[in-house]
Short mmCIF file of N, CA and C and ligand atoms in Angstrom, two decimals:
data_model
loop_
_atom_site.label_atom_id
_atom_site.label_comp_id
_atom_site.label_asym_id
_atom_site.label_seq_id
_atom_site.Cartn_x
_atom_site.Cartn_y
_atom_site.Cartn_z
N MET A 1277 -14.86 2.36 -5.91
CA MET A 1277 -15.98 1.55 -5.70
C MET A 1277 -16.50 1.80 -5.06
N GLU A 1278 -18.06 2.20 -4.49
CA GLU A 1278 -18.82 2.78 -3.47
C GLU A 1278 -18.11 1.95 -2.47
N ASN A 1279 -18.25 2.32 -1.42
CA ASN A 1279 -18.40 1.30 0.07
C ASN A 1279 -16.54 1.34 0.18
N CYS A 1280 -15.88 1.28 -1.08
CA CYS A 1280 -14.81 1.10 -0.20
C CYS A 1280 -13.82 1.71 0.73
N LEU A 1281 -13.27 1.30 1.04
CA LEU A 1281 -12.57 2.45 2.04
C LEU A 1281 -11.63 2.64 1.51
N PHE A 1282 -10.85 1.94 0.57
CA PHE A 1282 -9.85 2.60 0.11
C PHE A 1282 -9.98 3.60 -1.38
N CYS A 1283 -11.07 3.33 -2.43
CA CYS A 1283 -11.49 4.40 -3.24
C CYS A 1283 -12.38 5.44 -2.44
N ARG A 1284 -12.54 5.34 -1.08
CA ARG A 1284 -12.61 6.73 -0.68
C ARG A 1284 -11.91 7.37 0.44
N ILE A 1285 -11.15 6.90 0.45
CA ILE A 1285 -9.40 7.67 0.98
C ILE A 1285 -8.82 8.46 0.09
N ILE A 1286 -9.23 7.79 -1.55
CA ILE A 1286 -8.52 7.97 -2.57
C ILE A 1286 -9.35 9.59 -3.20
N ALA A 1287 -10.59 8.94 -3.52
CA ALA A 1287 -11.03 10.11 -3.56
C ALA A 1287 -11.32 11.07 -2.37
N GLY A 1288 -10.74 10.76 -1.36
CA GLY A 1288 -10.26 12.28 -0.57
C GLY A 1288 -11.92 12.59 0.40
N GLU A 1289 -13.36 11.09 -0.05
CA GLU A 1289 -13.77 11.12 0.45
C GLU A 1289 -13.47 11.29 2.42
N ILE A 1290 -12.52 10.82 2.66
CA ILE A 1290 -11.93 10.15 4.50
C ILE A 1290 -10.71 10.86 4.69
N PRO A 1291 -10.42 11.38 5.30
CA PRO A 1291 -8.97 11.88 4.86
C PRO A 1291 -7.40 10.67 5.17
N GLY A 1292 -6.59 11.00 4.60
CA GLY A 1292 -5.75 10.08 4.56
C GLY A 1292 -4.36 10.71 4.60
N ASP A 1293 -3.36 10.50 5.49
CA ASP A 1293 -2.05 10.89 5.45
C ASP A 1293 -1.43 10.89 4.01
N LYS A 1294 -1.66 11.28 2.92
CA LYS A 1294 -1.37 11.04 1.77
C LYS A 1294 0.79 11.14 1.48
N VAL A 1295 1.29 9.60 1.48
CA VAL A 1295 2.75 10.31 1.08
C VAL A 1295 3.45 10.49 -0.39
N TYR A 1296 2.28 10.27 -1.55
CA TYR A 1296 2.54 10.37 -3.02
C TYR A 1296 1.32 9.78 -3.83
N GLU A 1297 1.37 10.34 -4.98
CA GLU A 1297 0.35 9.78 -6.05
C GLU A 1297 0.83 10.43 -7.33
N ASP A 1298 1.03 9.68 -8.25
CA ASP A 1298 0.86 9.49 -9.27
C ASP A 1298 -0.23 9.39 -10.19
N ASP A 1299 -0.34 8.63 -12.17
CA ASP A 1299 -1.79 8.45 -12.39
C ASP A 1299 -2.36 7.25 -12.25
N HIS A 1300 -1.22 6.48 -11.55
CA HIS A 1300 -2.07 5.50 -11.85
C HIS A 1300 -2.34 4.73 -10.15
N VAL A 1301 -1.71 5.19 -9.19
CA VAL A 1301 -1.58 4.76 -7.71
C VAL A 1301 -1.36 5.86 -6.70
N TYR A 1302 -2.31 5.68 -5.80
CA TYR A 1302 -2.18 6.66 -4.46
C TYR A 1302 -1.68 5.77 -3.40
N ALA A 1303 -0.67 6.39 -2.48
CA ALA A 1303 -0.37 6.14 -1.10
C ALA A 1303 -0.18 6.95 -0.03
N PHE A 1304 -0.22 6.18 1.25
CA PHE A 1304 -0.85 6.81 2.48
C PHE A 1304 -0.45 6.23 3.41
N ARG A 1305 -0.21 6.87 5.10
CA ARG A 1305 0.30 5.71 6.00
C ARG A 1305 -0.76 5.19 6.64
N ASP A 1306 -0.58 3.86 7.00
CA ASP A 1306 -1.23 2.64 7.67
C ASP A 1306 -1.33 3.57 9.44
N ILE A 1307 -2.33 3.74 9.31
CA ILE A 1307 -3.56 4.02 10.75
C ILE A 1307 -2.95 3.24 11.98
N ASN A 1308 -2.56 2.53 11.57
CA ASN A 1308 -1.92 1.47 12.95
C ASN A 1308 -0.50 0.62 12.41
N PRO A 1309 0.62 1.75 12.32
CA PRO A 1309 1.78 1.95 11.74
C PRO A 1309 2.66 0.31 12.03
N GLN A 1310 3.23 -0.73 11.76
CA GLN A 1310 3.87 -1.29 12.44
C GLN A 1310 5.32 -1.61 12.17
N ALA A 1311 5.56 -0.05 11.79
CA ALA A 1311 7.09 0.28 11.79
C ALA A 1311 7.09 1.34 11.47
N PRO A 1312 8.59 2.06 11.81
CA PRO A 1312 8.65 3.52 11.63
C PRO A 1312 8.23 3.85 10.32
N VAL A 1313 8.57 3.05 9.02
CA VAL A 1313 7.07 3.47 8.14
C VAL A 1313 6.80 2.40 7.58
N HIS A 1314 5.25 2.75 7.06
CA HIS A 1314 4.34 1.86 7.10
C HIS A 1314 3.56 2.46 6.23
N VAL A 1315 3.97 2.53 4.74
CA VAL A 1315 2.55 3.10 3.92
C VAL A 1315 2.05 2.07 2.90
N LEU A 1316 0.83 1.89 2.91
CA LEU A 1316 0.04 1.08 1.86
C LEU A 1316 -0.52 2.08 0.53
N ILE A 1317 0.31 1.43 -0.19
CA ILE A 1317 0.41 1.89 -1.98
C ILE A 1317 -0.52 0.66 -2.75
N VAL A 1318 -1.66 2.02 -3.38
CA VAL A 1318 -2.48 0.74 -3.51
C VAL A 1318 -2.98 1.34 -5.11
N PRO A 1319 -3.26 0.92 -5.97
CA PRO A 1319 -4.08 1.60 -7.40
C PRO A 1319 -5.10 2.23 -7.32
N LYS A 1320 -5.50 3.42 -8.37
CA LYS A 1320 -6.52 4.31 -8.60
C LYS A 1320 -7.45 3.37 -8.41
N LYS A 1321 -7.48 2.48 -9.16
CA LYS A 1321 -8.44 2.09 -10.08
C LYS A 1321 -8.91 0.70 -8.60
N HIS A 1322 -9.77 0.06 -8.64
CA HIS A 1322 -10.28 -0.55 -7.68
C HIS A 1322 -10.16 -2.17 -8.31
N LEU A 1323 -8.84 -3.43 -7.79
CA LEU A 1323 -8.50 -4.75 -7.78
C LEU A 1323 -8.88 -5.26 -6.10
N ALA A 1324 -9.55 -6.15 -6.83
CA ALA A 1324 -9.62 -7.07 -5.08
C ALA A 1324 -8.42 -7.38 -4.71
N ASN A 1325 -7.56 -7.86 -5.26
CA ASN A 1325 -6.20 -8.20 -4.44
C ASN A 1325 -5.07 -7.70 -6.15
N ILE A 1326 -4.84 -8.85 -5.27
CA ILE A 1326 -3.01 -9.60 -6.38
C ILE A 1326 -3.67 -10.14 -7.77
N LEU A 1327 -5.08 -11.12 -7.09
CA LEU A 1327 -5.38 -12.18 -8.27
C LEU A 1327 -6.27 -11.31 -9.83
N GLU A 1328 -6.51 -9.86 -9.33
CA GLU A 1328 -6.49 -9.06 -10.21
C GLU A 1328 -6.27 -7.71 -10.52
N CYS A 1329 -4.82 -8.70 -10.21
CA CYS A 1329 -3.84 -7.04 -10.73
C CYS A 1329 -2.77 -7.28 -12.52
N ASP A 1330 -3.16 -6.46 -12.85
CA ASP A 1330 -2.33 -6.42 -14.23
C ASP A 1330 -1.02 -6.00 -14.35
N ALA A 1331 -0.69 -5.93 -15.83
CA ALA A 1331 0.97 -6.01 -15.57
C ALA A 1331 1.66 -4.54 -15.82
N GLU A 1332 -0.02 -3.67 -16.22
CA GLU A 1332 0.25 -2.02 -16.22
C GLU A 1332 0.22 -1.61 -14.76
N THR A 1333 -0.39 -2.28 -14.07
CA THR A 1333 -0.81 -2.24 -12.25
C THR A 1333 0.37 -2.80 -11.93
N ALA A 1334 0.77 -3.12 -12.78
CA ALA A 1334 1.93 -4.19 -11.30
C ALA A 1334 3.21 -3.73 -11.66
N ALA A 1335 3.28 -2.64 -13.05
CA ALA A 1335 4.30 -1.74 -12.70
C ALA A 1335 4.34 -0.25 -12.29
N ALA A 1336 3.34 0.16 -12.38
CA ALA A 1336 3.01 1.68 -12.26
C ALA A 1336 3.35 0.67 -10.61
N LEU A 1337 3.38 -0.21 -9.60
CA LEU A 1337 3.10 -0.31 -7.63
C LEU A 1337 4.39 -0.73 -7.96
N THR A 1338 5.14 -1.14 -8.78
CA THR A 1338 6.72 -1.26 -8.37
C THR A 1338 6.84 0.64 -8.73
N ASP A 1339 6.79 0.83 -9.66
CA ASP A 1339 7.26 2.33 -9.84
C ASP A 1339 7.12 3.21 -8.48
N ALA A 1340 5.98 2.96 -7.86
CA ALA A 1340 5.85 3.83 -6.80
C ALA A 1340 6.36 3.22 -5.20
N ILE A 1341 6.28 1.82 -5.25
CA ILE A 1341 7.86 1.38 -4.48
C ILE A 1341 8.76 2.23 -4.18
N ARG A 1342 9.68 1.84 -5.25
CA ARG A 1342 10.97 2.63 -5.21
C ARG A 1342 11.12 4.19 -5.30
N ALA A 1343 10.04 4.99 -6.02
CA ALA A 1343 9.68 6.56 -5.16
C ALA A 1343 9.58 6.21 -4.36
N ILE A 1344 8.61 5.87 -3.20
CA ILE A 1344 8.41 6.20 -2.01
C ILE A 1344 9.88 5.28 -0.55
N ALA A 1345 10.15 4.53 -1.26
CA ALA A 1345 11.42 4.02 -0.68
C ALA A 1345 12.39 4.75 -0.60
N LYS A 1346 12.88 5.31 -1.66
CA LYS A 1346 13.83 6.91 -1.70
C LYS A 1346 13.26 7.82 -0.56
N GLN A 1347 11.48 8.25 -1.01
CA GLN A 1347 11.12 9.85 -0.46
C GLN A 1347 11.43 9.16 1.25
N GLU A 1348 10.98 8.28 1.58
CA GLU A 1348 10.99 7.71 3.00
C GLU A 1348 12.49 7.53 3.76
N GLY A 1349 13.29 7.02 2.90
CA GLY A 1349 14.51 7.80 2.71
C GLY A 1349 15.17 6.23 3.72
N ILE A 1350 14.09 5.16 2.66
CA ILE A 1350 14.76 3.46 3.45
C ILE A 1350 15.34 2.81 2.34
N ASP A 1351 15.60 3.65 0.94
CA ASP A 1351 15.49 2.32 -0.45
C ASP A 1351 17.24 2.03 0.07
N GLU A 1352 18.01 2.83 1.12
CA GLU A 1352 19.47 1.91 1.35
C GLU A 1352 19.59 1.23 2.53
N SER A 1353 18.57 1.16 3.47
CA SER A 1353 18.38 0.90 4.48
C SER A 1353 17.83 -0.68 4.37
N GLY A 1354 16.97 -0.78 3.56
CA GLY A 1354 16.17 -1.56 3.40
C GLY A 1354 14.64 -1.72 4.06
N PHE A 1355 13.77 -2.88 3.65
CA PHE A 1355 12.23 -2.71 3.50
C PHE A 1355 11.70 -3.58 3.02
N ARG A 1356 10.81 -3.71 3.20
CA ARG A 1356 9.38 -5.24 3.13
C ARG A 1356 8.35 -4.89 2.36
N VAL A 1357 8.25 -5.78 1.24
CA VAL A 1357 7.06 -5.43 0.77
C VAL A 1357 5.41 -6.86 1.26
N ILE A 1358 4.63 -6.63 1.39
CA ILE A 1358 4.21 -7.14 1.62
C ILE A 1358 2.53 -7.32 0.69
N SER A 1359 2.20 -7.92 0.18
CA SER A 1359 0.62 -7.95 -0.29
C SER A 1359 -0.15 -9.65 -0.06
N ASN A 1360 -0.90 -9.02 1.26
CA ASN A 1360 -2.19 -10.42 1.62
C ASN A 1360 -2.88 -9.94 0.83
N CYS A 1361 -3.49 -11.35 1.10
CA CYS A 1361 -4.31 -11.55 -0.26
C CYS A 1361 -4.99 -13.03 0.95
N GLY A 1362 -6.84 -12.75 0.64
CA GLY A 1362 -7.99 -13.74 0.80
C GLY A 1362 -7.41 -13.79 2.16
N ALA A 1363 -8.55 -14.78 2.69
CA ALA A 1363 -8.81 -15.13 3.80
C ALA A 1363 -7.27 -15.77 4.76
N ASP A 1364 -6.90 -16.87 4.26
CA ASP A 1364 -5.61 -17.33 4.98
C ASP A 1364 -4.37 -16.10 4.69
N GLY A 1365 -4.67 -15.30 3.89
CA GLY A 1365 -3.48 -14.25 3.66
C GLY A 1365 -4.48 -13.07 4.97
N ALA A 1366 -5.26 -12.85 5.34
CA ALA A 1366 -6.11 -12.62 6.45
C ALA A 1366 -5.53 -11.12 5.59
N GLN A 1367 -6.65 -10.61 4.96
CA GLN A 1367 -6.68 -9.35 3.86
C GLN A 1367 -7.80 -9.11 4.21
N SER A 1368 -8.23 -7.78 4.24
CA SER A 1368 -8.77 -7.41 5.66
C SER A 1368 -9.74 -5.85 4.78
N VAL A 1369 -8.87 -5.12 4.13
CA VAL A 1369 -9.42 -4.60 3.26
C VAL A 1369 -9.60 -5.12 1.75
N ASN A 1370 -10.39 -4.80 0.91
CA ASN A 1370 -10.66 -5.74 -0.36
C ASN A 1370 -10.76 -4.50 -1.35
N HIS A 1371 -9.05 -3.75 -1.34
CA HIS A 1371 -8.77 -3.21 -2.82
C HIS A 1371 -7.03 -3.51 -2.62
N LEU A 1372 -7.02 -3.72 -3.87
CA LEU A 1372 -5.08 -4.22 -3.83
C LEU A 1372 -4.66 -3.16 -3.32
N HIS A 1373 -3.44 -3.95 -2.39
CA HIS A 1373 -2.66 -2.44 -1.64
C HIS A 1373 -1.34 -3.70 -1.45
N VAL A 1374 -0.35 -2.54 -1.12
CA VAL A 1374 0.93 -3.27 -0.93
C VAL A 1374 1.24 -2.87 0.22
N HIS A 1375 1.82 -3.36 1.57
CA HIS A 1375 2.76 -2.88 2.44
C HIS A 1375 4.05 -2.64 2.50
N LEU A 1376 4.53 -1.58 2.45
CA LEU A 1376 6.34 -0.80 2.24
C LEU A 1376 6.13 -0.94 4.31
N LEU A 1377 7.30 -1.92 4.36
CA LEU A 1377 7.66 -1.36 6.13
C LEU A 1377 9.28 -0.75 5.42
N GLY A 1378 9.30 -0.49 6.76
CA GLY A 1378 10.55 -0.33 7.03
C GLY A 1378 10.88 0.59 7.89
N GLY A 1379 12.44 1.39 8.61
CA GLY A 1379 13.32 2.42 9.48
C GLY A 1379 13.43 1.82 10.35
N LYS A 1380 13.33 0.29 10.55
CA LYS A 1380 14.11 -0.88 11.21
C LYS A 1380 14.32 -1.59 10.97
N LYS A 1381 14.53 -2.54 11.67
CA LYS A 1381 15.49 -3.85 11.46
C LYS A 1381 13.91 -5.02 11.54
N LEU A 1382 13.35 -5.04 10.46
CA LEU A 1382 12.25 -6.36 10.42
C LEU A 1382 12.22 -7.08 11.23
N ALA A 1383 11.43 -8.32 11.95
CA ALA A 1383 11.49 -10.12 12.19
C ALA A 1383 11.47 -10.52 11.26
N GLU A 1384 12.79 -11.39 11.38
CA GLU A 1384 12.99 -12.40 10.44
C GLU A 1384 11.56 -13.94 9.81
N ARG A 1385 11.00 -13.41 11.12
CA ARG A 1385 9.64 -14.17 10.74
C ARG A 1385 8.51 -13.93 10.09
N MET A 1386 8.16 -14.19 9.31
CA MET A 1386 7.23 -14.13 7.95
C MET A 1386 5.69 -14.64 8.21
N ALA A 1387 5.91 -15.10 9.19
CA ALA A 1387 5.07 -15.76 9.05
C ALA A 1387 4.27 -16.97 10.75
P1 5GP B 549 -4.30 -5.63 5.38
O1 5GP B 549 -4.76 -6.12 6.94
O2 5GP B 549 -6.19 -5.99 4.12
O3 5GP B 549 -3.29 -6.46 4.36
O4 5GP B 549 -3.81 -4.19 5.26
C1 5GP B 549 -5.43 -3.38 5.62
C2 5GP B 549 -4.22 -2.48 6.61
O5 5GP B 549 -5.70 -0.67 6.06
C3 5GP B 549 -4.41 -2.23 8.18
O6 5GP B 549 -2.75 -2.07 8.25
C4 5GP B 549 -5.07 -1.02 8.56
O7 5GP B 549 -4.54 -0.84 9.80
C5 5GP B 549 -4.87 -0.59 7.67
N1 5GP B 549 -6.23 0.86 7.43
C6 5GP B 549 -7.45 -0.05 7.84
N2 5GP B 549 -7.82 1.63 7.80
C7 5GP B 549 -7.51 2.19 7.66
C8 5GP B 549 -7.84 3.77 7.58
O8 5GP B 549 -9.13 4.02 7.57
N3 5GP B 549 -7.20 4.49 7.25
C9 5GP B 549 -5.63 3.84 6.92
N4 5GP B 549 -4.84 4.77 6.86
N5 5GP B 549 -5.20 2.72 7.62
C10 5GP B 549 -6.16 1.96 7.24
ZN1 ZN B 550 -11.30 0.15 -3.74
#
């Protein structure tokens, strides 16, 4: 979608630190990392958030989470996946994305 920040990163119009790409998914490092590994995993097609996520996209995101966790070396140590949705979820970019966080022992508090 025009003017969507993540669509522009996927298109290469804005530089992103890419870590993974397949037919359906693109992933890059968060500009403001909250953990040693902080990757944003996004569908290539513009969907606003998880409310718009179809089964095929959900499967592609899950496959990518697994692949990137292995690639980043955190599959055995563990990690967290988060998808913020809407105002109370503090979603700041309206293109569906999953945060993959790991590389340290994360806080037990979720909110
Ligand atoms: P949200 O708050 O919507 O769940 O997450 C948006 C994330 O995008 C934030 O963690 C923020 O640091 C990240 N972000 C915002 N702008 C950019 C950017 O231009 N490049 C990258 N790589 N990450 C960004
Ligand atoms: Zn978009």
